[in-house]
JSON list of C-alpha atoms in Angstrom, two decimals:
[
{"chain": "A", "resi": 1, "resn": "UNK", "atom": "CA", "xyz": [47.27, 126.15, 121.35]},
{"chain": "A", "resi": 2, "resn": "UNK", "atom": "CA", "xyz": [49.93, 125.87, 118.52]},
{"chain": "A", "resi": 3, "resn": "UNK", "atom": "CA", "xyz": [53.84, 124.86, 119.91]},
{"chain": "A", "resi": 4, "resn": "UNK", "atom": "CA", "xyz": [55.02, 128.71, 119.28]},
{"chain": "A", "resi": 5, "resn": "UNK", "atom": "CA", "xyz": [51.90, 129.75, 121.36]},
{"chain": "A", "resi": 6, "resn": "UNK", "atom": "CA", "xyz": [52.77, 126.98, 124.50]},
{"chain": "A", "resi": 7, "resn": "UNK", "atom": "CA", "xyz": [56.84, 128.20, 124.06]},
{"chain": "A", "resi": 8, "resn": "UNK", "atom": "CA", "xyz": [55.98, 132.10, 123.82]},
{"chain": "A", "resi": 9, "resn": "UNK", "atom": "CA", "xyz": [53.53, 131.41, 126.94]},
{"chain": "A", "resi": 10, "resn": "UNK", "atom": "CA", "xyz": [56.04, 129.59, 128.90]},
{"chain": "A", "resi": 11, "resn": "UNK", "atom": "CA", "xyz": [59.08, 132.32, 127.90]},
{"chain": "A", "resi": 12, "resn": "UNK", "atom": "CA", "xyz": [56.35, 135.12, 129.15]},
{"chain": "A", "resi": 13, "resn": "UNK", "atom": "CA", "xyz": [56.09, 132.98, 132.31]},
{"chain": "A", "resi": 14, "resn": "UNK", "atom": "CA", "xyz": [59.41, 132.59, 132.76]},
{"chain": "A", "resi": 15, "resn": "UNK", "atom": "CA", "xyz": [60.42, 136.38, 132.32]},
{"chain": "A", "resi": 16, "resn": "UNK", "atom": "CA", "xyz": [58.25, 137.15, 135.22]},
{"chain": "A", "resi": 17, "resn": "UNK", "atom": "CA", "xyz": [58.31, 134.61, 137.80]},
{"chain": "A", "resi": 18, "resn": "UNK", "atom": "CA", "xyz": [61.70, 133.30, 139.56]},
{"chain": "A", "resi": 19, "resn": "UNK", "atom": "CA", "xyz": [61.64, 129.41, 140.32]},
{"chain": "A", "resi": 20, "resn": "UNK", "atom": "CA", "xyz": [62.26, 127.59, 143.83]},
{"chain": "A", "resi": 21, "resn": "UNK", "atom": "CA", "xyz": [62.65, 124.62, 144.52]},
{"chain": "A", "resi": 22, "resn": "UNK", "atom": "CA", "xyz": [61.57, 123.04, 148.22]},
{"chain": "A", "resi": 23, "resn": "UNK", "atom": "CA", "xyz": [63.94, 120.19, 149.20]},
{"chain": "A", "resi": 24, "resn": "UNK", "atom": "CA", "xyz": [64.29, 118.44, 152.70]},
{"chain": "A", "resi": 25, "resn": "UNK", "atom": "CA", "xyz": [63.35, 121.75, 154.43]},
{"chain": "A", "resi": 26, "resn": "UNK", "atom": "CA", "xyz": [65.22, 123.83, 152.58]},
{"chain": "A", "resi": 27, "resn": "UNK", "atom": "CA", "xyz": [64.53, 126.50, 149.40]},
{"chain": "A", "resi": 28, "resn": "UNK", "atom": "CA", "xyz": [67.31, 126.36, 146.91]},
{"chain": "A", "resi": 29, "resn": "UNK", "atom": "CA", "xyz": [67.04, 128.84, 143.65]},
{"chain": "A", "resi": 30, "resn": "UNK", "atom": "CA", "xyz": [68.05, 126.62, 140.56]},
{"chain": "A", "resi": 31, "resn": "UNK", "atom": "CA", "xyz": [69.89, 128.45, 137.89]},
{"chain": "A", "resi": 32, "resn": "UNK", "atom": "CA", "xyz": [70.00, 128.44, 134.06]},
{"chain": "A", "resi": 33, "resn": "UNK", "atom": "CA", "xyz": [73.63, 127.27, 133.97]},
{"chain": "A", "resi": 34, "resn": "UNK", "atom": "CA", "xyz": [72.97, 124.36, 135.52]},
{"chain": "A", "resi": 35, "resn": "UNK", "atom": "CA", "xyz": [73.77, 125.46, 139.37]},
{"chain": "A", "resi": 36, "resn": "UNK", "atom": "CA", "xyz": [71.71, 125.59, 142.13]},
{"chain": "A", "resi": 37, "resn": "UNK", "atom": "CA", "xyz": [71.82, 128.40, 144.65]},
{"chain": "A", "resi": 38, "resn": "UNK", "atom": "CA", "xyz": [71.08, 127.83, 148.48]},
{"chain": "A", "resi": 39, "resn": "UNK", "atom": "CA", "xyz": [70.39, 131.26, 149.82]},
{"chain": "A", "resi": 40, "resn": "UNK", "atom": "CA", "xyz": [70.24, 129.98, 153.53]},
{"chain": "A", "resi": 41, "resn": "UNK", "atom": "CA", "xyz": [73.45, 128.91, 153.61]},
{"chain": "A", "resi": 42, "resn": "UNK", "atom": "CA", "xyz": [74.69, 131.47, 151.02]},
{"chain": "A", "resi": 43, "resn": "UNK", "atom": "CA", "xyz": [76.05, 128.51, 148.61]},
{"chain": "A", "resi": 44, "resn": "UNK", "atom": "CA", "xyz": [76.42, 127.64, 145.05]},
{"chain": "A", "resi": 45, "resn": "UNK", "atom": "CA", "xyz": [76.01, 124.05, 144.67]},
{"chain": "A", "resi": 46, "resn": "UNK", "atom": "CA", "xyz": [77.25, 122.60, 141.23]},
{"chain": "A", "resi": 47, "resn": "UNK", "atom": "CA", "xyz": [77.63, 119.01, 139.59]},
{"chain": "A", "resi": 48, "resn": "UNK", "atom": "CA", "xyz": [79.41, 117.60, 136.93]},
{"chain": "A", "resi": 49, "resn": "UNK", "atom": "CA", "xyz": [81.57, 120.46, 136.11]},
{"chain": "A", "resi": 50, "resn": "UNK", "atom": "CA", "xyz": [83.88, 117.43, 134.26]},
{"chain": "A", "resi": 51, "resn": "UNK", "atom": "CA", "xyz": [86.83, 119.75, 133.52]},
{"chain": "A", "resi": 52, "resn": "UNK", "atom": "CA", "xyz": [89.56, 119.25, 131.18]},
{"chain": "A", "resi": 53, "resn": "UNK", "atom": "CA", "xyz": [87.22, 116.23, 129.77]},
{"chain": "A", "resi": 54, "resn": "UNK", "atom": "CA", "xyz": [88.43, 117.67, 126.10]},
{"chain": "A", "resi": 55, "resn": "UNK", "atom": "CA", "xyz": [92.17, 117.67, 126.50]},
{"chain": "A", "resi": 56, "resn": "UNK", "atom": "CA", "xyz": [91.60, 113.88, 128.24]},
{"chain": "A", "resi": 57, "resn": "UNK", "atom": "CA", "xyz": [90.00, 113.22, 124.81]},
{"chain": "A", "resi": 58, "resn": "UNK", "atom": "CA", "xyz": [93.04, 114.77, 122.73]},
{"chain": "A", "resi": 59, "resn": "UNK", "atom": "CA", "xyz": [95.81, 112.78, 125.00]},
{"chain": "A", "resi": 60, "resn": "UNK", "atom": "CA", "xyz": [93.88, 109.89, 123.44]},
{"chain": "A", "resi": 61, "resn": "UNK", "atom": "CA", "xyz": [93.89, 110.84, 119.73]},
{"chain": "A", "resi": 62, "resn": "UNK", "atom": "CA", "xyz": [90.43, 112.72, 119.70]},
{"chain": "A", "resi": 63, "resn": "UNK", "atom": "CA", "xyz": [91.68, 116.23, 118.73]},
{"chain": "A", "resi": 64, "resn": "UNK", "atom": "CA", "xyz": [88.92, 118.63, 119.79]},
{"chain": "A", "resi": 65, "resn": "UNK", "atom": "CA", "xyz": [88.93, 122.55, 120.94]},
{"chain": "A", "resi": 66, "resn": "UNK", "atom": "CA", "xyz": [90.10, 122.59, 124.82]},
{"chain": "A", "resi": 67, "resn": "UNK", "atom": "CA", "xyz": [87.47, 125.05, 124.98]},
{"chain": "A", "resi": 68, "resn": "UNK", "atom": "CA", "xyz": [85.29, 123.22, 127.70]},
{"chain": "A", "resi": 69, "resn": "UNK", "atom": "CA", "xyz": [86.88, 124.37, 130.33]},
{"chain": "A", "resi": 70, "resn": "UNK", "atom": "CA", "xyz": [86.93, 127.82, 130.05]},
{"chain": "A", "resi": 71, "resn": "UNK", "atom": "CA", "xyz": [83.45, 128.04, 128.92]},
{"chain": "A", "resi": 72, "resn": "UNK", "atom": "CA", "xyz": [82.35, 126.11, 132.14]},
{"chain": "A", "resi": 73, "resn": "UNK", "atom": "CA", "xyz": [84.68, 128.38, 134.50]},
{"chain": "A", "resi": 74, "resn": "UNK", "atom": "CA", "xyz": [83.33, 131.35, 132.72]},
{"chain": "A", "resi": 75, "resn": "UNK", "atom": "CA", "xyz": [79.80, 130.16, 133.83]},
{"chain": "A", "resi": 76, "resn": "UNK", "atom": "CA", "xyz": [81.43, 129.78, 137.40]},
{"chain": "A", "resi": 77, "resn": "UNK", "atom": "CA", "xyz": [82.57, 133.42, 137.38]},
{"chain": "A", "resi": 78, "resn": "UNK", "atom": "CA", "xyz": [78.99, 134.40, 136.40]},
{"chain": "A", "resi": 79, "resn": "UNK", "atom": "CA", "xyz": [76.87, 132.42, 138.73]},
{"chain": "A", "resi": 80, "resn": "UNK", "atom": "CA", "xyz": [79.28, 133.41, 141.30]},
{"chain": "A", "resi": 81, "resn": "UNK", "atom": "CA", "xyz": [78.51, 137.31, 140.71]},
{"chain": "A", "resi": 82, "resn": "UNK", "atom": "CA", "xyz": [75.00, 136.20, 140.04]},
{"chain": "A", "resi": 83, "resn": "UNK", "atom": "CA", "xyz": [74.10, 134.96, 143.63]},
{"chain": "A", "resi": 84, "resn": "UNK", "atom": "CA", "xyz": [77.41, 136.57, 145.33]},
{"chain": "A", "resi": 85, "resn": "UNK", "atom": "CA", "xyz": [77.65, 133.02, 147.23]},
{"chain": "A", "resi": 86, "resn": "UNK", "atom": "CA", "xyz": [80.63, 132.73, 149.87]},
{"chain": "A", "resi": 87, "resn": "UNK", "atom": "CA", "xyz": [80.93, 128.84, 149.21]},
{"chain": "A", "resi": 88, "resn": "UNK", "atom": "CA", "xyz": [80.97, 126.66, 146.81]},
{"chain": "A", "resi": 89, "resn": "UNK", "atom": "CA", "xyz": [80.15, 122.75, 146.39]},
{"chain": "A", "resi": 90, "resn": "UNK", "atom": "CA", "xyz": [81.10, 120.64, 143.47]},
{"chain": "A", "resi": 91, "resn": "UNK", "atom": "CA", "xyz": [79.14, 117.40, 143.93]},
{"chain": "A", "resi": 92, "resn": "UNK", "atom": "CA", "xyz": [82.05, 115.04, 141.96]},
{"chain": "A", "resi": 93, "resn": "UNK", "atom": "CA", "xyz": [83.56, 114.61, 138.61]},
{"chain": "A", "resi": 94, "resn": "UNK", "atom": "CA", "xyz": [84.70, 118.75, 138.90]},
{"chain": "A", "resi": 95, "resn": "UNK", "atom": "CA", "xyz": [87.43, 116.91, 136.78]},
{"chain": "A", "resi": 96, "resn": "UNK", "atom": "CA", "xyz": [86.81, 114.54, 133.82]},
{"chain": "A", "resi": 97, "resn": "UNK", "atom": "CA", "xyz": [90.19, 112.35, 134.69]},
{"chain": "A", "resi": 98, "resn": "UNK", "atom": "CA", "xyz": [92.07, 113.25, 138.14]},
{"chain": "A", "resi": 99, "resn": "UNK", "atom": "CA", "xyz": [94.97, 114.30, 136.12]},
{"chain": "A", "resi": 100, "resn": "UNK", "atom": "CA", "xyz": [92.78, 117.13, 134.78]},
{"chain": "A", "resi": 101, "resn": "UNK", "atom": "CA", "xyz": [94.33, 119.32, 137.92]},
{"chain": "A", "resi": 102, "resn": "UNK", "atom": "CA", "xyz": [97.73, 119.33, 136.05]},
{"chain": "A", "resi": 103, "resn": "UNK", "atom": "CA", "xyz": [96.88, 120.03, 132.37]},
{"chain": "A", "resi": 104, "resn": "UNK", "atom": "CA", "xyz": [94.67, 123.07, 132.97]},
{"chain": "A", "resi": 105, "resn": "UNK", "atom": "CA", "xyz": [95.65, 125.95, 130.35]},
{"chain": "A", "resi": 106, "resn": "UNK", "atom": "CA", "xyz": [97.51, 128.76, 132.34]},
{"chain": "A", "resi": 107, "resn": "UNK", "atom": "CA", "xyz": [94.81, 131.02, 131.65]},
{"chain": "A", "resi": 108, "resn": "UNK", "atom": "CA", "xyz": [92.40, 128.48, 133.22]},
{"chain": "A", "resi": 109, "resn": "UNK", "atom": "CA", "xyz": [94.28, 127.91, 136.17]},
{"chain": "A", "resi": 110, "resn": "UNK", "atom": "CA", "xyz": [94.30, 131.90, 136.73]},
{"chain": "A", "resi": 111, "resn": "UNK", "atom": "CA", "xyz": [90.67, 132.10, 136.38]},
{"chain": "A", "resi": 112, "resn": "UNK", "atom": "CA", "xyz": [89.73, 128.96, 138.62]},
{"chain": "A", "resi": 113, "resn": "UNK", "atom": "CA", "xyz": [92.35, 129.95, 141.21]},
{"chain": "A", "resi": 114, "resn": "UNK", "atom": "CA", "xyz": [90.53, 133.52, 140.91]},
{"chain": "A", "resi": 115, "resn": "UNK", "atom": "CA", "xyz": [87.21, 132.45, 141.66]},
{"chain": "A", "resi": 116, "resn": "UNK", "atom": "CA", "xyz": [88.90, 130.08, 144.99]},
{"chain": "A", "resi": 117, "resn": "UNK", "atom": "CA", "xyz": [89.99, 133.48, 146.40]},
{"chain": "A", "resi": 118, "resn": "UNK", "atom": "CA", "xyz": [86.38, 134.76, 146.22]},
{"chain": "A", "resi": 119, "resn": "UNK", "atom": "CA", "xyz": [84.38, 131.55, 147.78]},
{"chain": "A", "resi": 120, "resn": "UNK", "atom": "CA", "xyz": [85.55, 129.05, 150.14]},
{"chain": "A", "resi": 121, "resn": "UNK", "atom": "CA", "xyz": [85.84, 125.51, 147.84]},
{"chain": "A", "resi": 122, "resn": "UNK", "atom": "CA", "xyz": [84.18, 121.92, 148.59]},
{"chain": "A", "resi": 123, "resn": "UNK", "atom": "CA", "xyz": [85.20, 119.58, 146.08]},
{"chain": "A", "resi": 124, "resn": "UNK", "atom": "CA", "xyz": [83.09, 115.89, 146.52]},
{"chain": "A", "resi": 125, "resn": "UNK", "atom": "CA", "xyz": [85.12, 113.22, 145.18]},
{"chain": "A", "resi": 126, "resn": "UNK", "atom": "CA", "xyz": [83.19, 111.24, 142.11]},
{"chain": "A", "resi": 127, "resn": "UNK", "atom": "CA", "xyz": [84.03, 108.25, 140.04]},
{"chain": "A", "resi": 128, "resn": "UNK", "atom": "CA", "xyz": [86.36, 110.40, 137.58]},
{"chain": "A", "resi": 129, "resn": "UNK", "atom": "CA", "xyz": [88.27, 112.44, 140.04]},
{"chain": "A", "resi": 130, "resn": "UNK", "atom": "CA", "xyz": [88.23, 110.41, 143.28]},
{"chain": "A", "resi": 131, "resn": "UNK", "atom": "CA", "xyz": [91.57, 111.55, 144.45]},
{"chain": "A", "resi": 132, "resn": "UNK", "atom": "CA", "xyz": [91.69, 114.83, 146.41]},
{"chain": "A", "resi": 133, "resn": "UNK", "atom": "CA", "xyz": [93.89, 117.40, 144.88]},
{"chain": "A", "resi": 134, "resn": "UNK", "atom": "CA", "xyz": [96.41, 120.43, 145.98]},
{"chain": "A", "resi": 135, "resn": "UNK", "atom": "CA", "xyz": [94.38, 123.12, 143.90]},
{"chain": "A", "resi": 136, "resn": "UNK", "atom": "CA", "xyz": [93.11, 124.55, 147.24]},
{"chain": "A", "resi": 137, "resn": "UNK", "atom": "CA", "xyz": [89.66, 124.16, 149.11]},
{"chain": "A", "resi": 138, "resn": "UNK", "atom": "CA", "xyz": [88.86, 120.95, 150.89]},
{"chain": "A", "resi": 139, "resn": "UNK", "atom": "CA", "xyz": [88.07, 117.08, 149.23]},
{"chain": "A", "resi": 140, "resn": "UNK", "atom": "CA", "xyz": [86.06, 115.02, 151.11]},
{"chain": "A", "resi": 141, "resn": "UNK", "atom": "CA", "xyz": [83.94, 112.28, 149.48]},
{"chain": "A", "resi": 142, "resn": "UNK", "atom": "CA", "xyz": [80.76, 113.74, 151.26]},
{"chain": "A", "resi": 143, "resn": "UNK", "atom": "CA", "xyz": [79.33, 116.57, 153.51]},
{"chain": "A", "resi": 144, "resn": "UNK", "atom": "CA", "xyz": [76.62, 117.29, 155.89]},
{"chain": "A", "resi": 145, "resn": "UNK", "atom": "CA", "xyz": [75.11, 120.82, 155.78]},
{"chain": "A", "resi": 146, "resn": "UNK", "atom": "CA", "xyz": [71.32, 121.30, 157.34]},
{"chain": "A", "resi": 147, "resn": "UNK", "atom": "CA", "xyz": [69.87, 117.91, 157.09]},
{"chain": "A", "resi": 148, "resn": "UNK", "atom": "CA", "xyz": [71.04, 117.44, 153.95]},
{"chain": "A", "resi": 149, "resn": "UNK", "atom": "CA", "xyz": [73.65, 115.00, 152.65]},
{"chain": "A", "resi": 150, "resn": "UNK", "atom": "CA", "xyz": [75.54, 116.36, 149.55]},
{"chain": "A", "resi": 151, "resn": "UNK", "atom": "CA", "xyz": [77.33, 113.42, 147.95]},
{"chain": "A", "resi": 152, "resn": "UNK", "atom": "CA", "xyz": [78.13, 112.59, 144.00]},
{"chain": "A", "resi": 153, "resn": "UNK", "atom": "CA", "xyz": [76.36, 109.38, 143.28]},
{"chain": "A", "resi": 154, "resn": "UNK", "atom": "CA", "xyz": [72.48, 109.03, 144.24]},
{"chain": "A", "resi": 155, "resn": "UNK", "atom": "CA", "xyz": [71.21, 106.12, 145.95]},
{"chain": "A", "resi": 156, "resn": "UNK", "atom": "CA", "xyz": [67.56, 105.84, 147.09]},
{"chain": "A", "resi": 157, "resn": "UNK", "atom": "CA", "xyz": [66.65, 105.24, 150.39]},
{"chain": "A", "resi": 158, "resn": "UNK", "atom": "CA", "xyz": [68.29, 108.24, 152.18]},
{"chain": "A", "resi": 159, "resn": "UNK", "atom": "CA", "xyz": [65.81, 111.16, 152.90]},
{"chain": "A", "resi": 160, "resn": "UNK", "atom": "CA", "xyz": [67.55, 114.51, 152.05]},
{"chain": "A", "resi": 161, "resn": "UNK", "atom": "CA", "xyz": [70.41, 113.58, 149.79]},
{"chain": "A", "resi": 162, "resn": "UNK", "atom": "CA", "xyz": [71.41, 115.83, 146.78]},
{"chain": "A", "resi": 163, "resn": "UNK", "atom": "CA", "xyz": [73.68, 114.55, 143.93]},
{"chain": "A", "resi": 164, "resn": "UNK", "atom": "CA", "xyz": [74.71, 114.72, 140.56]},
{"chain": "A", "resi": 165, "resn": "UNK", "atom": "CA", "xyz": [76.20, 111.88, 138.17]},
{"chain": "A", "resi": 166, "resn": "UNK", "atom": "CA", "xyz": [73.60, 110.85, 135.82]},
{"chain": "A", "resi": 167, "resn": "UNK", "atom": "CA", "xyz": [73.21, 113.93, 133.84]},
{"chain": "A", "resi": 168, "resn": "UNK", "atom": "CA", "xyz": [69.24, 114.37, 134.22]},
{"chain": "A", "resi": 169, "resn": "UNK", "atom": "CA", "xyz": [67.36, 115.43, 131.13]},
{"chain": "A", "resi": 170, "resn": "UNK", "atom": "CA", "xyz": [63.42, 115.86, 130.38]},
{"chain": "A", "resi": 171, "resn": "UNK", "atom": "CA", "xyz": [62.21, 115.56, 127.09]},
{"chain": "A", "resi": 172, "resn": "UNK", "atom": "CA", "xyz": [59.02, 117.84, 126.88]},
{"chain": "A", "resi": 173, "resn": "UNK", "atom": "CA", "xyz": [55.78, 116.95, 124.26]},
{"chain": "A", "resi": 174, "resn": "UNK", "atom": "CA", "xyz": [53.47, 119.60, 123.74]},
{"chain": "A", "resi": 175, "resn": "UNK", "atom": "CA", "xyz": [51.11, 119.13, 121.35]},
{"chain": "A", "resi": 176, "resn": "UNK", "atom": "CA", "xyz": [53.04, 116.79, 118.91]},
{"chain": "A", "resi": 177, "resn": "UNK", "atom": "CA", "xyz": [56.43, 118.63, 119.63]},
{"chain": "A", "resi": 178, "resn": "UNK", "atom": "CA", "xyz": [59.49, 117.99, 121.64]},
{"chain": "A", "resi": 179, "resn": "UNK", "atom": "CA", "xyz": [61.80, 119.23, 123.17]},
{"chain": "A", "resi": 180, "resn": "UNK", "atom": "CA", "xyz": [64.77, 117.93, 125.18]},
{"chain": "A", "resi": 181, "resn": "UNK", "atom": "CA", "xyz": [66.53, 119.83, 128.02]},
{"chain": "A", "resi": 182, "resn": "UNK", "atom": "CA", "xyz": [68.79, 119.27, 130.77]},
{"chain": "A", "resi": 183, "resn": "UNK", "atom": "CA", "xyz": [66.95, 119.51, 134.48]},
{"chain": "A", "resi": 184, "resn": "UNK", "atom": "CA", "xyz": [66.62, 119.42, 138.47]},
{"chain": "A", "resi": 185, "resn": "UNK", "atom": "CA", "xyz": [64.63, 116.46, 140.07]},
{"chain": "A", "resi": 186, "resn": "UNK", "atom": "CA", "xyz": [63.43, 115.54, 142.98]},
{"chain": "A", "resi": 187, "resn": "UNK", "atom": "CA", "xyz": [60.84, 113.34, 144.74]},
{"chain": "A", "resi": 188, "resn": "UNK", "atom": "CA", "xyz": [61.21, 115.05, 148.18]},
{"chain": "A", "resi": 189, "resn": "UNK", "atom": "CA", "xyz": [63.90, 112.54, 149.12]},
{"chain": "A", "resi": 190, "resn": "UNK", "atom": "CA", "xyz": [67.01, 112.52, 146.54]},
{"chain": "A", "resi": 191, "resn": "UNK", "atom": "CA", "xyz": [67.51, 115.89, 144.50]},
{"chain": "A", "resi": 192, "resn": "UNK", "atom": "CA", "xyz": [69.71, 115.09, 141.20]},
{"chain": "A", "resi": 193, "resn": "UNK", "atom": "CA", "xyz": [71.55, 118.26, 139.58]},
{"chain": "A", "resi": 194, "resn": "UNK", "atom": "CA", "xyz": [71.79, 118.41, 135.85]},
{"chain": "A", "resi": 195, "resn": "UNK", "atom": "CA", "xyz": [75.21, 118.26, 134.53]},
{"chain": "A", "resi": 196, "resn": "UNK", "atom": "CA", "xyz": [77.08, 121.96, 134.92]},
{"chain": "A", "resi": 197, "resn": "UNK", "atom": "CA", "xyz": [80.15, 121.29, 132.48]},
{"chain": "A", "resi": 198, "resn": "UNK", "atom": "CA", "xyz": [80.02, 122.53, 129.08]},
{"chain": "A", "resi": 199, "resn": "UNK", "atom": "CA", "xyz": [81.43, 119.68, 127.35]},
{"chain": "A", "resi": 200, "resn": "UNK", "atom": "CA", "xyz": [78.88, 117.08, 129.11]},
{"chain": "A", "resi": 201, "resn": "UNK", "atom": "CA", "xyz": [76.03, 115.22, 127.86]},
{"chain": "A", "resi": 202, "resn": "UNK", "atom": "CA", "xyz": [72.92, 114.49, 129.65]},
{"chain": "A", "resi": 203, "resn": "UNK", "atom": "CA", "xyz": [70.40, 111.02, 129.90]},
{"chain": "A", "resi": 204, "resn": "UNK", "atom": "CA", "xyz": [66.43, 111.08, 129.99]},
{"chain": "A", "resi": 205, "resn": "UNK", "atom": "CA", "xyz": [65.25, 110.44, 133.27]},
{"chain": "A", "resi": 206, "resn": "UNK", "atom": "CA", "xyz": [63.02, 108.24, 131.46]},
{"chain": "A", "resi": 207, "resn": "UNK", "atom": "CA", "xyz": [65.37, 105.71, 131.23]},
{"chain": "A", "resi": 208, "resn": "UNK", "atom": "CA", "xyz": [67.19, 102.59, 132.94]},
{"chain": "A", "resi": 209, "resn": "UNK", "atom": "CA", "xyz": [69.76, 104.57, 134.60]},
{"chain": "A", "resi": 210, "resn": "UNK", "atom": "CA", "xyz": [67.34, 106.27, 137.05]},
{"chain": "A", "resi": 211, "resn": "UNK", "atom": "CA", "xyz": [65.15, 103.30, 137.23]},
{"chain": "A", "resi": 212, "resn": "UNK", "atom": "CA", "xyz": [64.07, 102.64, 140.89]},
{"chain": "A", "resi": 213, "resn": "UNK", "atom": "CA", "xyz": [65.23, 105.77, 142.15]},
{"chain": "A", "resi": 214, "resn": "UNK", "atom": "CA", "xyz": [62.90, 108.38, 142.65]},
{"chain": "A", "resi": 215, "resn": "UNK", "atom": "CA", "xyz": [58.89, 107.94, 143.69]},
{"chain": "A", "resi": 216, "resn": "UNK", "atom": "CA", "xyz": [57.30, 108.67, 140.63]},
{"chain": "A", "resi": 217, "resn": "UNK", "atom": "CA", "xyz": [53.88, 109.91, 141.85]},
{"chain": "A", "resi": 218, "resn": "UNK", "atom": "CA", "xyz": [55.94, 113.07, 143.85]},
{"chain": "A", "resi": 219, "resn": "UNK", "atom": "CA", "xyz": [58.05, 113.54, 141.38]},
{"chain": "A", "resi": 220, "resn": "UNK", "atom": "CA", "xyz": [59.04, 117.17, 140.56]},
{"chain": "A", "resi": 221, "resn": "UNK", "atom": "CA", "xyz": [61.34, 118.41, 137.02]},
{"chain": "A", "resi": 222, "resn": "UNK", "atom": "CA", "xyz": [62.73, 121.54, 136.58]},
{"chain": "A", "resi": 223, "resn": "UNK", "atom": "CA", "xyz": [63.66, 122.13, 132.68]},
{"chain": "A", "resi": 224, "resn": "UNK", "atom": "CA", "xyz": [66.07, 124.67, 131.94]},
{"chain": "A", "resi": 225, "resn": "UNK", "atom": "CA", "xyz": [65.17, 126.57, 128.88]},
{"chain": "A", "resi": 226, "resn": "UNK", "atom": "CA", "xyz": [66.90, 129.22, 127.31]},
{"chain": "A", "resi": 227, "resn": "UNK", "atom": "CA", "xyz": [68.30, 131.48, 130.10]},
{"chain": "A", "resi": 228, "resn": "UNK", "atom": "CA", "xyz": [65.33, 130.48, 131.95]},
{"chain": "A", "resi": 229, "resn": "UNK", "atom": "CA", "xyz": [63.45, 127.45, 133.89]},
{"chain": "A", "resi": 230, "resn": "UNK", "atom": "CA", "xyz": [60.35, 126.06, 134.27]},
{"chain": "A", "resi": 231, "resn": "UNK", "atom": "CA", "xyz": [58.58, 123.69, 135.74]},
{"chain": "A", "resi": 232, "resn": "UNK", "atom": "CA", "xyz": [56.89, 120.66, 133.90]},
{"chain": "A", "resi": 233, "resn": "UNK", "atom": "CA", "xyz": [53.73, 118.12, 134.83]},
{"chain": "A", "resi": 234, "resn": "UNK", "atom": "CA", "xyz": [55.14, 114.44, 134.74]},
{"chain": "A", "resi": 235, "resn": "UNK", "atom": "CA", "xyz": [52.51, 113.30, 132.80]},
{"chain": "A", "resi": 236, "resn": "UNK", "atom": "CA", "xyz": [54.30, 115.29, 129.43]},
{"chain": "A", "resi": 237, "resn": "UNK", "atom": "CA", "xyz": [57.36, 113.58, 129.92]},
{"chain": "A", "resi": 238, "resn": "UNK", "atom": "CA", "xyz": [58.66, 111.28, 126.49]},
{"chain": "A", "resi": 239, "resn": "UNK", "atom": "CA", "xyz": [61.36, 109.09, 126.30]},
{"chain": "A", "resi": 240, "resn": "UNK", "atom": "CA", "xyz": [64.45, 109.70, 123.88]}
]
């Protein structure tokens, strides 16, 4: 079967089937942006939303489009409408500095402040915005909701904890081809979220950083493709 064959097969696939994920006794819908939707508990569960991470760049001489943040809070407002979710919970770095609460754009803040009124608001404190924040909702550095521990950094030995932080990425090799895309994970004990921010960047879970983490022969990746996801055997996995 020739690559355009495997990808047309796949997109057919995904047009047609809706994906699940089973975690820790629970059945959680991931989406293409990046954010995973617990029906039980009517939630929209998001990661690395790292707002503002483009006008922390240009405060430091890096002049790029503060466009980041509206894109990502865009995809908020979306998802939101998508699922119609009555809470959601940012697993950390929602900010890329803490200062990022003060410099939104005043369209931004409008929009963000928009989407509070419409969902009640978790924010998990991470390594770049540890400090809670007045923007509304609640900050606490973790929460316990059904068995499940929803925290920002993963750690392995703790059955049913989901988290975000190192940017998960496959990179897929079908017949001589690859390709690389951001994606869920999880070995039945620790679920990882792919990064949700539109400025962020994403690491192989091939390499050192998730080293020791997960039990490789239960291991289960969730690629998001174009507007669509799919799951992937382990044994096509490539570094890079």
């Amino acid at each position: 079967m020739s690559w355009y064959s495997a990808a047309r097969a796949v997109n057919e696939a995904e047009e047609t089937e809706t994906v699940f994920l089973r975690f820790g006794g629970e059945i959680f819908e991931p989406l293409p942006s990046g954010g995973l939707y617990w029906r039980a508990e009517n939630t929209l569960l998001v990661a690395d939303l790292h707002l503002e991470k483009f006008s922390s760049y240009a405060r430091r001489g890096q002049l790029l489009p503060p466009y980041d943040t509206a894109l990502t809070l865009k995809r908020l407002e979306a998802d939101l409408v998508r699922t119609g979710a009555g809470q959601v919970i940012a697993l950390g770095d929602s900010f890329h500095r803490d200062d990022g609460t003060t410099t939104l754009l005043d369209g931004d803040r409008l929009r963000l402040a928009t989407l509070m009124d419409k969902a009640r608001w978790t924010w998990l404190s991470g390594n770049h915005d540890p400090a809670p924040h007045a923007l509304g909702g609640v900050c606490p550095p973790l929460l316990e909701r059904g068995g499940l521990t929803l925290t920002h950094e993963p750690r392995r030995g703790v059955a049913g904890l989901v988290a975000g932080h190192l940017h998960p990425a496959a990179r897929l090799s079908v017949n001589g081809r690859s390709v690389r895309r951001s994606c869920f994970v999880h070995d039945g004990r620790l679920l990882i979220l792919p990064a949700y921010g539109a400025g962020t960047g994403s690491l192989n879970i091939l390499g050192p950083a998730f080293l020791g983490l997960f039990d490789w022969p239960t291991l289960e990746v969730t690629m998001i493709g174009r507007g669509r996801l799919y799951p992937v055997s382990t044994k096509r996995l490539v570094g890079g």
